[in-house]
mmCIF file of C-alpha atoms in Angstrom:
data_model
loop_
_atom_site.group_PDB
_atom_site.id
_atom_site.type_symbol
_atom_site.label_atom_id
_atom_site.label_comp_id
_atom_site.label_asym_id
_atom_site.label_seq_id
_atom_site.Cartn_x
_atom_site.Cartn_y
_atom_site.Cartn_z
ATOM 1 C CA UNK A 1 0.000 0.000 0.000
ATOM 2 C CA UNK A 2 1.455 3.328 -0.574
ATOM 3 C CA UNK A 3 1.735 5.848 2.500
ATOM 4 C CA UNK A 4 0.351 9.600 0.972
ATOM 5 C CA UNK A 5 2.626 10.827 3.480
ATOM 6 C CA UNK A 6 6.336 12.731 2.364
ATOM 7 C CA UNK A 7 9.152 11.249 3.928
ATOM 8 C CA UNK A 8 11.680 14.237 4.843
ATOM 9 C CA UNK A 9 14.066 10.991 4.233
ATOM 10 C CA UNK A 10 14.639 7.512 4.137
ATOM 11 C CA UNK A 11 16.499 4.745 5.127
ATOM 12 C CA UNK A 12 17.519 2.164 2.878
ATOM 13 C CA UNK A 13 17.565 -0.987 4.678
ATOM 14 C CA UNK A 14 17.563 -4.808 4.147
ATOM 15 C CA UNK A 15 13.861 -4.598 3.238
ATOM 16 C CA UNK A 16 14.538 -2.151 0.484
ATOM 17 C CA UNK A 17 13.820 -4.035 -2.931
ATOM 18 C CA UNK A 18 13.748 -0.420 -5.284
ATOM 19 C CA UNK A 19 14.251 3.207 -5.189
ATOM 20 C CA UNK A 20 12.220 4.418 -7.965
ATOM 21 C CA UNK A 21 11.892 7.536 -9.924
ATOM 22 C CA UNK A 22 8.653 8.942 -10.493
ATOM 23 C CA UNK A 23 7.182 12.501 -11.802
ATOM 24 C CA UNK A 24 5.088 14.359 -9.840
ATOM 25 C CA UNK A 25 1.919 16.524 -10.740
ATOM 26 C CA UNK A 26 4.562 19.313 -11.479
ATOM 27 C CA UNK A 27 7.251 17.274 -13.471
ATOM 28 C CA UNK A 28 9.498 16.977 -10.659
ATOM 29 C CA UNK A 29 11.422 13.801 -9.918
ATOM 30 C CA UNK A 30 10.761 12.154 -6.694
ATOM 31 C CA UNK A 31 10.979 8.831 -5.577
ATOM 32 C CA UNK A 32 8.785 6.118 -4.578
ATOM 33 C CA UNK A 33 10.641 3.059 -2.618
ATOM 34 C CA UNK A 34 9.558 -0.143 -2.551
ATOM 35 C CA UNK A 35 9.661 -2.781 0.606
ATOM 36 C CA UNK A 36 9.268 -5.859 0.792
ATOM 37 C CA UNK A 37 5.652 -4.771 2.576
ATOM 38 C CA UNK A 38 5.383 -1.087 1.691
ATOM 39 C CA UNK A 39 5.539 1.872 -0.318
ATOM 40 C CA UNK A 40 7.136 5.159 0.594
ATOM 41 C CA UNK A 41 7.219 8.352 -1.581
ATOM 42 C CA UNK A 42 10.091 10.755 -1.002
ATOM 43 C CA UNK A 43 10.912 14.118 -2.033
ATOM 44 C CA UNK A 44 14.132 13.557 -3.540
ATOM 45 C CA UNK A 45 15.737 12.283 -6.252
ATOM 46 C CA UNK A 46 16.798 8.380 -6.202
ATOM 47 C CA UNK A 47 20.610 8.888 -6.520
ATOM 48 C CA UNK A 48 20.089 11.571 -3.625
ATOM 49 C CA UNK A 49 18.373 8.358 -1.767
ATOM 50 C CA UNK A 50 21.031 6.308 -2.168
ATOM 51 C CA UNK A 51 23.698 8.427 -1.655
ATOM 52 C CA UNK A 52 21.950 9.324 2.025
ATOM 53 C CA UNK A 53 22.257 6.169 2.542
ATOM 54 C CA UNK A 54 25.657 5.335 1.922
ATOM 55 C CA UNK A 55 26.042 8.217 3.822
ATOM 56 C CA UNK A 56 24.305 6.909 6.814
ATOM 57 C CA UNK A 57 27.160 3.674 6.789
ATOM 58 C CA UNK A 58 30.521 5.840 6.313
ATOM 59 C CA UNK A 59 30.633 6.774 2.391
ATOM 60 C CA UNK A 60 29.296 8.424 -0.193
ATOM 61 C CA UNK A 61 27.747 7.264 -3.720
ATOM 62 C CA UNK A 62 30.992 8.432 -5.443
ATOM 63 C CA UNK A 63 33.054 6.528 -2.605
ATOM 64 C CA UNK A 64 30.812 3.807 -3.397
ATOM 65 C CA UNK A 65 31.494 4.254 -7.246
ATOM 66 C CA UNK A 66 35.020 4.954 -6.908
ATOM 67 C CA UNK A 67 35.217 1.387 -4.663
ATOM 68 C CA UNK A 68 33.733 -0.537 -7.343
ATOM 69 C CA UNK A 69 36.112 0.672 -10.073
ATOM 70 C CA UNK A 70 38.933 0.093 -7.731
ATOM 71 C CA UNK A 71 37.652 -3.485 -7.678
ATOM 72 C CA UNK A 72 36.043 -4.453 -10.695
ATOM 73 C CA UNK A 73 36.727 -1.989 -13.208
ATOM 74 C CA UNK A 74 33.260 -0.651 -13.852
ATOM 75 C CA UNK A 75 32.971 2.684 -14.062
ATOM 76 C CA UNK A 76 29.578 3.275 -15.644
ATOM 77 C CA UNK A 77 26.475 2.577 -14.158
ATOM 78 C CA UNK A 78 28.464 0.949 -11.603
ATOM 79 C CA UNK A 79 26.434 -1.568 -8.754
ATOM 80 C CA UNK A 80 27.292 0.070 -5.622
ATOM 81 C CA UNK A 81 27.616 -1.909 -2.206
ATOM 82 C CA UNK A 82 25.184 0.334 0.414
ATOM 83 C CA UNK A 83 26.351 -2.135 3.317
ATOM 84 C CA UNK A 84 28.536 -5.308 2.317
ATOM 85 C CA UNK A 85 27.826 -6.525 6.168
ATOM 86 C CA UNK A 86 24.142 -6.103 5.714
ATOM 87 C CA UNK A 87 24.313 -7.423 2.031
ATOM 88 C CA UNK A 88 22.681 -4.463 0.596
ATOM 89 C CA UNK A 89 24.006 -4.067 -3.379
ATOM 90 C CA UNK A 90 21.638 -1.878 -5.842
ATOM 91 C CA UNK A 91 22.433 -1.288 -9.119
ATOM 92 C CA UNK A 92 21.190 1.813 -11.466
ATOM 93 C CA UNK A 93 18.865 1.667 -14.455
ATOM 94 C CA UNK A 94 20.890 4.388 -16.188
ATOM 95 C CA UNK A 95 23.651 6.598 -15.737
ATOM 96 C CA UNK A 96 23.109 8.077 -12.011
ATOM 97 C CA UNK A 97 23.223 11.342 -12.865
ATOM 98 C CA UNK A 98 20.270 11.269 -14.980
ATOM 99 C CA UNK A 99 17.335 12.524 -12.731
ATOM 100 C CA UNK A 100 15.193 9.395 -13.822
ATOM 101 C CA UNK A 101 18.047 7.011 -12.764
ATOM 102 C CA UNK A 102 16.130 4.067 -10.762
ATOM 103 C CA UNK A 103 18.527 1.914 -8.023
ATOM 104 C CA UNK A 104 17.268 -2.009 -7.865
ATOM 105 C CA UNK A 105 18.646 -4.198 -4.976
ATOM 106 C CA UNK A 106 20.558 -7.442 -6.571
ATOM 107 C CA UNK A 107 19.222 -9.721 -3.412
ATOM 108 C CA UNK A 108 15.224 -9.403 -4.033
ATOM 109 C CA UNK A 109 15.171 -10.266 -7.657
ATOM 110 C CA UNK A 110 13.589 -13.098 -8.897
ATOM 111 C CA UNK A 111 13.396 -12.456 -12.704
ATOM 112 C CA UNK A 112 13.769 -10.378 -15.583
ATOM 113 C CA UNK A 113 11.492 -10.548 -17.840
ATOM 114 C CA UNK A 114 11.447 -8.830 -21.404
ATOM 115 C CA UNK A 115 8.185 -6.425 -21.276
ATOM 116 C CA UNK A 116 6.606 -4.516 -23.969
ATOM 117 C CA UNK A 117 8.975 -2.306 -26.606
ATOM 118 C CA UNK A 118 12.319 -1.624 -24.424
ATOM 119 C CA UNK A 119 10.856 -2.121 -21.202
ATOM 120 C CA UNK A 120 11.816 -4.443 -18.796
ATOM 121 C CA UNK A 121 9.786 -5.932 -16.099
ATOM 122 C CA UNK A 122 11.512 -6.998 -13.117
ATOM 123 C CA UNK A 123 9.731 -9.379 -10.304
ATOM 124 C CA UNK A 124 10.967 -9.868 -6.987
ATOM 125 C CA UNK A 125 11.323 -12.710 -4.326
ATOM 126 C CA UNK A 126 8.248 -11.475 -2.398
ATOM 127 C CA UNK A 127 6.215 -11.751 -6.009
ATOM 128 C CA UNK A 128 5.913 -7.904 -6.412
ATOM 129 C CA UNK A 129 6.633 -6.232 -9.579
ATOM 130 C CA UNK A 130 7.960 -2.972 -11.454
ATOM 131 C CA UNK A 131 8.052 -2.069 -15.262
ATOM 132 C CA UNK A 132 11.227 -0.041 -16.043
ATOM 133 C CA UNK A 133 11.749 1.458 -19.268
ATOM 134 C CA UNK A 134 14.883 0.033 -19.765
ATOM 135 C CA UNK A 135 15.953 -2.554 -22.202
ATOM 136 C CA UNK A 136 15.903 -6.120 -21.081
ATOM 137 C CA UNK A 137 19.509 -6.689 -22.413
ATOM 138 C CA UNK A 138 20.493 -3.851 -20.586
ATOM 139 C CA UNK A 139 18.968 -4.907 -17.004
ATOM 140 C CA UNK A 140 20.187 -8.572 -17.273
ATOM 141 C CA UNK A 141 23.915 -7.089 -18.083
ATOM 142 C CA UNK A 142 23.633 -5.242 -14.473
ATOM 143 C CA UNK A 143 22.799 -7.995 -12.518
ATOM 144 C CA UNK A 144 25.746 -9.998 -14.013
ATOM 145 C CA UNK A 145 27.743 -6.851 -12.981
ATOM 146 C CA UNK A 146 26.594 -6.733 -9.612
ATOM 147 C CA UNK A 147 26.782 -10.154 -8.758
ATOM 148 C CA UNK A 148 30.736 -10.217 -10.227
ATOM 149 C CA UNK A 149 31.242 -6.884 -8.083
ATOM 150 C CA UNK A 150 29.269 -8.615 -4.949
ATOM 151 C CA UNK A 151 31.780 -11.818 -5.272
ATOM 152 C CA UNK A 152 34.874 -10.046 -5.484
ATOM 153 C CA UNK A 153 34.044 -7.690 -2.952
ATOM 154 C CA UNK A 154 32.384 -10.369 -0.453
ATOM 155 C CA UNK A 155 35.914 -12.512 -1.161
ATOM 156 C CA UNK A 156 38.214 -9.187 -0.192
ATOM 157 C CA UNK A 157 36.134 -8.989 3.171
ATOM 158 C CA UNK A 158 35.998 -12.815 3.431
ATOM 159 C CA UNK A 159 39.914 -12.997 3.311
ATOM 160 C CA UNK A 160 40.387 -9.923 5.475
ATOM 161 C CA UNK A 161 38.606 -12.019 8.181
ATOM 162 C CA UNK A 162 40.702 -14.999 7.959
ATOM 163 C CA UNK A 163 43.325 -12.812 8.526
ATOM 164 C CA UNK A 164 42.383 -11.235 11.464
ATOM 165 C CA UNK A 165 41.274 -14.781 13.093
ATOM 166 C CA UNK A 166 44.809 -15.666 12.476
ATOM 167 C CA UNK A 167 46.167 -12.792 14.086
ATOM 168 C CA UNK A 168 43.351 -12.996 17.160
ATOM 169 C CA UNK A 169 44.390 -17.092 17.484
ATOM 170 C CA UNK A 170 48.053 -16.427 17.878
ATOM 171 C CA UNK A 171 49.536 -16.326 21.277
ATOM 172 C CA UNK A 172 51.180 -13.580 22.986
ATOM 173 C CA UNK A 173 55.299 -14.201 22.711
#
């Protein structure tokens, strides 16, 4: 159900499965965000959303961005990590700088389905769905991306554990 009311902000948590752009009576971009059990409009833009978010756990989108180059070599339309710990990886629709730029969370998909002319319909875990007008090609080739980024990242911060139970098991000389 969605909640008339606008959210001064919003945290993106576990439960998030979409930050959406959407037009508003006046043409401005807001954003709805969809939970696994609700709907939330908010007044700003998506990439403004996420970046808040990463905010909220020590970054910034660009940190975020500039990570996943570091590790992968993406630099367009790169998936972003919100919170490895928590699991939380989105990826955009389109460039994030475009005001209509959409964020999808990698964990809740179930499918993606070609939809009518270049729109893609994408259906979650929960058995919700959302219609974006991007191309199907173009949606399947960013949840390969995010799901290469999410191993190589989730190996780094595998292997920097192991290393620090090594160093906690040692004894004291």
């Amino acid at each position: 159900m969605l909640n008339d009311v606008y959210f001064p902000s919003y945290e993106v948590t576990p439960l998030t499965m979409a930050i959406i752009a959407k037009h508003d009576e006046n043409g401005n971009i807001n954003t709805t965000v969809l939970e696994e059990q609700e709907e939330y409009f908010v007044q700003y833009s998506p990439s403004k959303v996420i970046d808040y978010a990463c905010k909220f756990f020590g970054s910034s989108l660009r940190g975020r961005q500039d990570g996943t180059r570091d590790i992968c070599g993406i630099t367009h339309k790169a998936p972003i990590s919100v919170d490895p710990a928590s699991g939380m990886y989105f990826f955009p629709t389109i460039a994030p700088t475009n005001p209509k730029c959409s964020w999808i969370a990698h964990s809740h998909i179930d499918q993606v389905l070609k939809g009518p002319d270049r729109f893609t319909k994408v259906v979650f875990n929960n058995g919700k769905s959302i219609l974006l007008e991007v191309s199907h090609g173009t949606v399947l080739n960013q949840v390969h991306r995010t799901a290469q980024y999410r191993y190589l990242l989730d190996n780094r911060l595998k292997y920097l554990q192991r290393q620090n139970a090594d160093v906690v098991a040692e004894p004291f000389a």
